[in-house]
Amino acid sequence: MIRVHRSQRWRRIDRRKNAGEWGKAVHSGSVVVFDVDDGKDAGPGLLTGIVATEEDVAARLAALAPAPGMSIAEIGTDSGWTAALLDHRLRGGRVVTVADTGRLTEIARDQVAPFPRIRVIHEAGVLQAAGPFHGLLSHRAVCRIPWEWVSVVQPGGRVCVPVRTHLGGPSTLLVLTVARDGQSATGRFHEGPVLQTLWLRSHRPGDATSVAPQDNPRHSQDLPLVQAPLPRAARLFAGLLRPDLHLQVVRGEASLEGRVADRLRLHDQHSSRAVVLLHPRHTYEWGPRSLGTYLVDALAQWHTSGQPTAEHLGLTVTPDRHTLWLGSPDGPSWPLPHLRTPAGEG
């Protein structure tokens, strides 16, 4: 059973009842959706189970470089296809794969039943007891790398994780190598194909907290360095520096101040929001925090660093710190804040 989006809703396609339509969707070369809203019939249409494209999966496996005899941890089992591919590559090694929910665990176990060396689990904490592993591959995007993922990989092993920020845009693959002492992991971002990944559940963007409509907005015309769409690397860089900013780009559809304007909508999930008009350049902000200024400052640091592409950026992760760097770990660097910045902090 898969899902296709038609007439503003997700429709089920049963292979037994409509093999032609099912085959057309599966072999289209696009991402295949098999689960929406955790299997519920009514919901917001949130994707909860996908099968990535062949190009995408090939890029992830190439970055991980699995070899015969290895043990690999996988985050995000989905249909079990990638776990089966890993099992084929490992030739006698083992795969422990973590499904998102108990229901998806049972679905995946049925799918990988012909592969006895694949173990499907639901609780990520079980990875600690099942390790150590030679490598870890995640199919779930994160804003920060959970140290628990690094700690189950032995020194010299690789941790391959799609990184995504709340400024939008696709994921970017990060490939880390665990240090000899096991107390850090360092690596670069890979440009590669556009990664179509689901969020790790605990990192999903949330909804904005409403700000009282009677609050008068602050108005500013000082908006350098803002353009739409934001370059992919700019979103990555600025989003890592400001994980509290949630961005939506809105193309001009309605008349604002007598003109049709492209605009950016920002919120922090707490008490502040902003609307940045790009033509002409104005910003209106509500709440105690100047979100427009935070975005512009983060983008300015990307510009003054030479507008680096993702491949020029890397990350060093320790149990209590993430450090973004440019060029090499010894180059210019930025300590990254934790995911949640309390309301009112700059």
Short mmCIF file of C-alpha atoms in Angstrom, two decimals:
data_model
loop_
_atom_site.label_atom_id
_atom_site.label_comp_id
_atom_site.label_asym_id
_atom_site.label_seq_id
_atom_site.Cartn_x
_atom_site.Cartn_y
_atom_site.Cartn_z
CA MET A 1 0.00 0.00 0.00
CA ILE A 2 1.36 3.43 -0.97
CA ARG A 3 -0.02 6.96 -0.90
CA VAL A 4 -0.28 9.60 -3.63
CA HIS A 5 -1.34 13.21 -3.17
CA ARG A 6 -4.28 14.15 -5.36
CA SER A 7 -7.09 16.67 -5.04
CA GLN A 8 -5.49 18.08 -1.89
CA ARG A 9 -5.56 14.79 -0.03
CA TRP A 10 -3.57 11.58 0.28
CA ARG A 11 -5.08 8.61 -1.55
CA ARG A 12 -4.19 4.97 -0.92
CA ILE A 13 -3.14 2.76 -3.83
CA ASP A 14 -3.38 -0.96 -3.16
CA ARG A 15 -1.08 -3.05 -5.34
CA ARG A 16 -3.56 -5.93 -5.35
CA LYS A 17 -6.39 -3.75 -6.62
CA ASN A 18 -4.55 -1.36 -8.94
CA ALA A 19 -1.18 -2.85 -9.91
CA GLY A 20 -0.75 -0.51 -12.89
CA GLU A 21 -1.12 2.73 -10.95
CA TRP A 22 0.93 1.30 -8.07
CA GLY A 23 3.78 0.34 -10.40
CA LYS A 24 3.73 3.72 -12.15
CA ALA A 25 4.09 5.52 -8.82
CA VAL A 26 6.76 3.19 -7.43
CA HIS A 27 8.91 3.32 -10.59
CA SER A 28 8.52 7.06 -11.19
CA GLY A 29 11.95 7.85 -9.77
CA SER A 30 10.41 10.07 -7.09
CA VAL A 31 10.07 9.56 -3.35
CA VAL A 32 7.39 6.96 -2.57
CA VAL A 33 5.09 7.68 0.36
CA PHE A 34 3.64 4.69 2.18
CA ASP A 35 2.55 6.21 5.50
CA VAL A 36 0.84 9.51 6.38
CA ASP A 37 -0.19 10.76 9.83
CA ASP A 38 0.94 7.49 11.42
CA GLY A 39 -1.68 5.57 9.47
CA LYS A 40 -4.63 7.67 10.63
CA ASP A 41 -7.29 8.65 8.12
CA ALA A 42 -7.74 12.18 9.44
CA GLY A 43 -4.79 14.43 10.08
CA PRO A 44 -2.70 17.33 8.77
CA GLY A 45 -1.07 15.22 6.05
CA LEU A 46 2.27 14.77 7.80
CA LEU A 47 4.54 12.27 6.06
CA THR A 48 5.54 9.48 8.45
CA GLY A 49 6.89 6.81 6.09
CA ILE A 50 8.73 7.17 2.77
CA VAL A 51 11.00 5.27 0.40
CA ALA A 52 13.82 7.50 -0.83
CA THR A 53 14.97 7.67 -4.45
CA GLU A 54 17.68 5.35 -5.74
CA GLU A 55 20.04 8.30 -6.28
CA ASP A 56 19.52 9.48 -2.72
CA VAL A 57 20.06 6.04 -1.17
CA ALA A 58 23.13 5.40 -3.33
CA ALA A 59 24.69 8.66 -2.09
CA ARG A 60 24.07 7.75 1.55
CA LEU A 61 25.49 4.25 1.17
CA ALA A 62 28.54 5.57 -0.70
CA ALA A 63 29.22 8.02 2.15
CA LEU A 64 28.88 5.29 4.78
CA ALA A 65 31.05 2.83 2.78
CA PRO A 66 29.76 -0.40 4.40
CA ALA A 67 32.03 -3.41 3.96
CA PRO A 68 31.63 -7.17 4.51
CA GLY A 69 31.54 -8.19 8.16
CA MET A 70 30.64 -4.76 9.53
CA SER A 71 27.86 -4.05 12.00
CA ILE A 72 25.73 -1.02 11.12
CA ALA A 73 23.12 0.93 13.08
CA GLU A 74 20.34 2.51 11.04
CA ILE A 75 17.93 5.24 12.16
CA GLY A 76 14.59 5.31 10.32
CA THR A 77 13.71 1.85 9.03
CA ASP A 78 10.76 2.93 6.88
CA SER A 79 9.97 0.07 4.46
CA GLY A 80 13.13 -1.88 5.31
CA TRP A 81 14.56 -1.47 1.78
CA THR A 82 17.77 0.26 2.88
CA ALA A 83 18.27 -2.25 5.69
CA ALA A 84 18.07 -5.04 3.09
CA LEU A 85 20.59 -3.20 0.89
CA LEU A 86 22.93 -2.91 3.86
CA ASP A 87 22.53 -6.59 4.63
CA HIS A 88 23.55 -7.38 1.05
CA ARG A 89 26.62 -5.14 1.30
CA LEU A 90 27.71 -6.48 4.69
CA ARG A 91 27.71 -10.15 3.62
CA GLY A 92 27.66 -11.73 7.04
CA GLY A 93 27.65 -8.53 9.09
CA ARG A 94 24.60 -7.31 10.94
CA VAL A 95 22.11 -4.44 10.80
CA VAL A 96 20.20 -3.03 13.75
CA THR A 97 17.58 -0.60 12.47
CA VAL A 98 15.35 1.70 14.52
CA ALA A 99 11.74 2.23 13.38
CA ASP A 100 9.83 5.36 14.37
CA THR A 101 6.86 3.69 16.09
CA GLY A 102 5.77 0.31 17.33
CA ARG A 103 3.33 0.02 14.42
CA LEU A 104 6.05 0.75 11.83
CA THR A 105 8.32 -1.71 13.65
CA GLU A 106 5.87 -4.53 12.99
CA ILE A 107 5.45 -3.48 9.35
CA ALA A 108 9.23 -3.42 8.85
CA ARG A 109 9.71 -6.79 10.55
CA ASP A 110 7.33 -8.35 8.07
CA GLN A 111 9.20 -6.76 5.17
CA VAL A 112 12.67 -7.89 6.28
CA ALA A 113 11.67 -11.37 7.45
CA PRO A 114 13.77 -12.98 4.66
CA PHE A 115 16.88 -11.28 6.11
CA PRO A 116 17.60 -12.91 9.49
CA ARG A 117 20.65 -10.73 10.22
CA ILE A 118 18.48 -7.58 10.30
CA ARG A 119 17.11 -6.68 13.70
CA VAL A 120 14.29 -4.13 13.81
CA ILE A 121 13.77 -2.26 17.07
CA HIS A 122 11.65 0.67 18.21
CA GLU A 123 13.45 2.03 21.25
CA ALA A 124 16.61 3.86 20.20
CA GLY A 125 18.08 3.21 23.64
CA VAL A 126 18.44 -0.47 22.71
CA LEU A 127 21.26 0.60 20.37
CA GLN A 128 23.55 1.08 23.37
CA ALA A 129 23.19 -2.57 24.35
CA ALA A 130 23.48 -3.75 20.73
CA GLY A 131 26.69 -1.80 19.98
CA PRO A 132 29.36 -0.95 19.33
CA PHE A 133 28.91 -0.53 15.59
CA HIS A 134 31.30 0.14 12.74
CA GLY A 135 29.00 2.88 11.47
CA LEU A 136 25.63 4.58 11.77
CA LEU A 137 23.35 5.71 8.95
CA SER A 138 20.35 7.94 9.64
CA HIS A 139 17.42 8.50 7.31
CA ARG A 140 16.00 11.07 9.70
CA ALA A 141 17.02 14.72 9.52
CA VAL A 142 18.23 16.52 12.64
CA CYS A 143 19.28 20.04 13.61
CA ARG A 144 21.90 18.71 16.03
CA ILE A 145 23.60 15.31 16.10
CA PRO A 146 22.41 13.28 19.10
CA TRP A 147 25.52 12.25 21.03
CA GLU A 148 23.87 8.89 21.68
CA TRP A 149 24.30 8.15 17.97
CA VAL A 150 28.00 8.97 18.04
CA SER A 151 28.64 7.03 21.23
CA VAL A 152 27.50 3.69 19.74
CA VAL A 153 30.05 3.91 16.89
CA GLN A 154 33.57 2.69 17.55
CA PRO A 155 36.62 4.94 16.97
CA GLY A 156 37.31 5.40 13.29
CA GLY A 157 33.72 4.58 12.33
CA ARG A 158 31.46 6.84 10.31
CA VAL A 159 28.25 8.59 11.31
CA CYS A 160 26.21 9.68 8.27
CA VAL A 161 23.31 11.99 9.11
CA PRO A 162 21.07 14.34 7.07
CA VAL A 163 21.18 17.79 8.67
CA ARG A 164 18.30 20.19 8.20
CA THR A 165 17.40 23.52 9.77
CA HIS A 166 14.16 25.28 10.52
CA LEU A 167 14.96 27.88 7.85
CA GLY A 168 13.63 25.35 5.35
CA GLY A 169 15.13 23.73 2.30
CA PRO A 170 16.35 20.16 1.82
CA SER A 171 18.64 18.17 4.08
CA THR A 172 22.42 18.14 3.62
CA LEU A 173 24.38 14.98 4.33
CA LEU A 174 26.98 15.24 7.10
CA VAL A 175 29.64 12.53 7.33
CA LEU A 176 31.51 12.36 10.65
CA THR A 177 34.42 10.17 11.70
CA VAL A 178 34.63 9.21 15.37
CA ALA A 179 37.94 10.17 17.01
CA ARG A 180 40.37 7.62 18.45
CA ASP A 181 39.36 8.43 22.01
CA GLY A 182 35.65 8.22 21.17
CA GLN A 183 35.03 11.64 22.72
CA SER A 184 34.37 13.58 19.52
CA ALA A 185 33.43 13.18 15.88
CA THR A 186 34.43 15.48 13.02
CA GLY A 187 33.49 15.70 9.37
CA ARG A 188 32.21 17.68 6.41
CA PHE A 189 28.91 18.33 4.73
CA HIS A 190 28.39 16.82 1.28
CA GLU A 191 26.55 18.68 -1.48
CA GLY A 192 25.41 15.57 -3.39
CA PRO A 193 21.79 15.05 -4.47
CA VAL A 194 18.95 16.84 -2.74
CA LEU A 195 18.09 14.60 0.21
CA GLN A 196 14.39 13.93 0.74
CA THR A 197 14.19 12.98 4.41
CA LEU A 198 11.69 13.04 7.23
CA TRP A 199 12.49 14.85 10.44
CA LEU A 200 13.53 12.91 13.50
CA ARG A 201 10.36 13.23 15.57
CA SER A 202 11.97 15.17 18.39
CA HIS A 203 13.42 17.70 15.91
CA ARG A 204 10.27 18.43 13.92
CA PRO A 205 9.38 22.12 13.55
CA GLY A 206 6.44 23.14 15.67
CA ASP A 207 3.74 25.72 15.23
CA ALA A 208 4.20 29.36 16.09
CA THR A 209 2.83 30.67 19.37
CA SER A 210 0.24 33.34 18.67
CA VAL A 211 1.18 36.89 19.51
CA ALA A 212 -1.63 39.14 20.65
CA PRO A 213 -2.97 41.00 17.58
CA GLN A 214 -3.23 44.27 19.49
CA ASP A 215 0.53 44.38 19.95
CA ASN A 216 1.93 47.13 17.75
CA PRO A 217 4.71 45.94 15.44
CA ARG A 218 8.16 47.48 15.37
CA HIS A 219 9.08 48.76 11.91
CA SER A 220 12.51 48.87 10.32
CA GLN A 221 13.86 49.50 6.82
CA ASP A 222 17.42 48.27 7.47
CA LEU A 223 17.46 44.90 5.70
CA PRO A 224 20.80 44.19 4.02
CA LEU A 225 21.76 40.78 2.64
CA VAL A 226 18.25 39.33 2.51
CA GLN A 227 17.09 37.68 -0.69
CA ALA A 228 14.58 35.03 -1.65
CA PRO A 229 14.99 32.24 -2.18
CA LEU A 230 17.83 31.94 0.29
CA PRO A 231 20.75 29.91 -1.13
CA ARG A 232 20.87 26.35 0.17
CA ALA A 233 24.22 26.87 1.91
CA ALA A 234 23.00 30.13 3.45
CA ARG A 235 20.00 28.36 4.97
CA LEU A 236 22.26 25.67 6.37
CA PHE A 237 24.79 28.12 7.82
CA ALA A 238 22.30 30.62 9.25
CA GLY A 239 19.94 27.89 10.44
CA LEU A 240 22.71 26.16 12.39
CA LEU A 241 23.68 29.44 14.02
CA ARG A 242 20.06 30.31 14.83
CA PRO A 243 18.18 27.04 15.48
CA ASP A 244 15.39 28.99 17.16
CA LEU A 245 14.35 30.71 13.91
CA HIS A 246 11.57 29.11 11.88
CA LEU A 247 11.21 30.52 8.37
CA GLN A 248 8.56 30.41 5.66
CA VAL A 249 9.15 32.08 2.29
CA VAL A 250 5.95 33.50 0.79
CA ARG A 251 5.86 34.63 -2.82
CA GLY A 252 3.94 37.81 -3.52
CA GLU A 253 0.25 36.97 -3.75
CA ALA A 254 -1.44 39.70 -1.78
CA SER A 255 -1.06 43.45 -1.84
CA LEU A 256 0.99 44.75 1.05
CA GLU A 257 1.41 48.50 1.47
CA GLY A 258 0.00 48.95 -2.00
CA ARG A 259 2.45 46.54 -3.65
CA VAL A 260 2.73 42.83 -4.27
CA ALA A 261 5.66 41.72 -2.15
CA ASP A 262 7.71 38.62 -1.54
CA ARG A 263 8.13 38.17 2.17
CA LEU A 264 9.69 36.03 4.84
CA ARG A 265 7.71 34.94 7.87
CA LEU A 266 9.68 34.15 11.01
CA HIS A 267 8.70 32.85 14.42
CA ASP A 268 10.54 31.37 17.41
CA GLN A 269 7.83 29.03 18.81
CA HIS A 270 7.67 31.22 21.89
CA SER A 271 6.46 34.81 21.86
CA SER A 272 7.97 36.58 18.86
CA ARG A 273 7.39 36.70 15.13
CA ALA A 274 8.36 38.88 12.19
CA VAL A 275 7.37 39.59 8.60
CA VAL A 276 10.18 40.68 6.31
CA LEU A 277 9.06 42.37 3.10
CA LEU A 278 11.63 42.16 0.32
CA HIS A 279 10.15 44.60 -2.24
CA PRO A 280 10.46 47.20 -0.78
CA ARG A 281 12.70 46.19 2.10
CA HIS A 282 10.85 46.50 5.39
CA THR A 283 10.42 44.36 8.46
CA TYR A 284 7.61 44.27 11.00
CA GLU A 285 8.23 42.50 14.30
CA TRP A 286 6.05 41.48 17.22
CA GLY A 287 7.14 40.25 20.64
CA PRO A 288 10.30 40.78 22.71
CA ARG A 289 12.86 39.35 20.26
CA SER A 290 14.13 40.93 17.03
CA LEU A 291 13.94 37.89 14.79
CA GLY A 292 14.55 39.79 11.56
CA THR A 293 17.78 41.17 12.99
CA TYR A 294 18.88 37.71 14.10
CA LEU A 295 18.35 36.33 10.59
CA VAL A 296 20.19 39.22 8.94
CA ASP A 297 23.12 38.89 11.36
CA ALA A 298 23.46 35.17 10.68
CA LEU A 299 23.31 35.72 6.91
CA ALA A 300 25.89 38.51 7.23
CA GLN A 301 28.34 36.07 8.84
CA TRP A 302 27.84 33.72 5.87
CA HIS A 303 28.51 36.57 3.44
CA THR A 304 31.62 37.83 5.24
CA SER A 305 32.95 34.25 5.31
CA GLY A 306 32.95 34.23 1.51
CA GLN A 307 29.49 32.68 0.96
CA PRO A 308 30.87 29.15 1.39
CA THR A 309 29.10 26.16 -0.14
CA ALA A 310 28.08 23.27 2.08
CA GLU A 311 31.19 21.29 1.10
CA HIS A 312 33.41 24.00 2.62
CA LEU A 313 31.64 23.63 5.97
CA GLY A 314 32.12 20.98 8.63
CA LEU A 315 31.11 20.11 12.15
CA THR A 316 32.83 18.81 15.25
CA VAL A 317 30.58 17.14 17.80
CA THR A 318 31.40 16.34 21.44
CA PRO A 319 29.11 15.18 24.27
CA ASP A 320 28.24 18.78 25.14
CA ARG A 321 29.11 20.94 22.14
CA HIS A 322 28.62 21.38 18.39
CA THR A 323 31.15 23.55 16.55
CA LEU A 324 30.64 24.66 12.95
CA TRP A 325 33.86 25.34 11.04
CA LEU A 326 34.98 26.65 7.68
CA GLY A 327 37.64 24.92 5.60
CA SER A 328 39.10 22.75 8.35
CA PRO A 329 38.58 22.17 12.08
CA ASP A 330 41.43 24.62 12.70
CA GLY A 331 39.84 27.32 10.53
CA PRO A 332 37.22 29.94 11.44
CA SER A 333 34.62 28.39 13.71
CA TRP A 334 31.32 29.10 15.43
CA PRO A 335 30.07 27.37 18.58
CA LEU A 336 26.45 26.41 17.98
CA PRO A 337 23.74 27.10 20.54
CA HIS A 338 21.50 24.36 21.83
CA LEU A 339 18.30 23.65 19.93
CA ARG A 340 15.96 25.58 22.16
CA THR A 341 16.76 29.19 22.95
CA PRO A 342 14.56 30.49 25.80
CA ALA A 343 12.22 33.30 24.83
CA GLY A 344 13.76 36.66 25.39
CA GLU A 345 17.36 35.65 24.79
CA GLY A 346 19.29 37.05 21.86
#
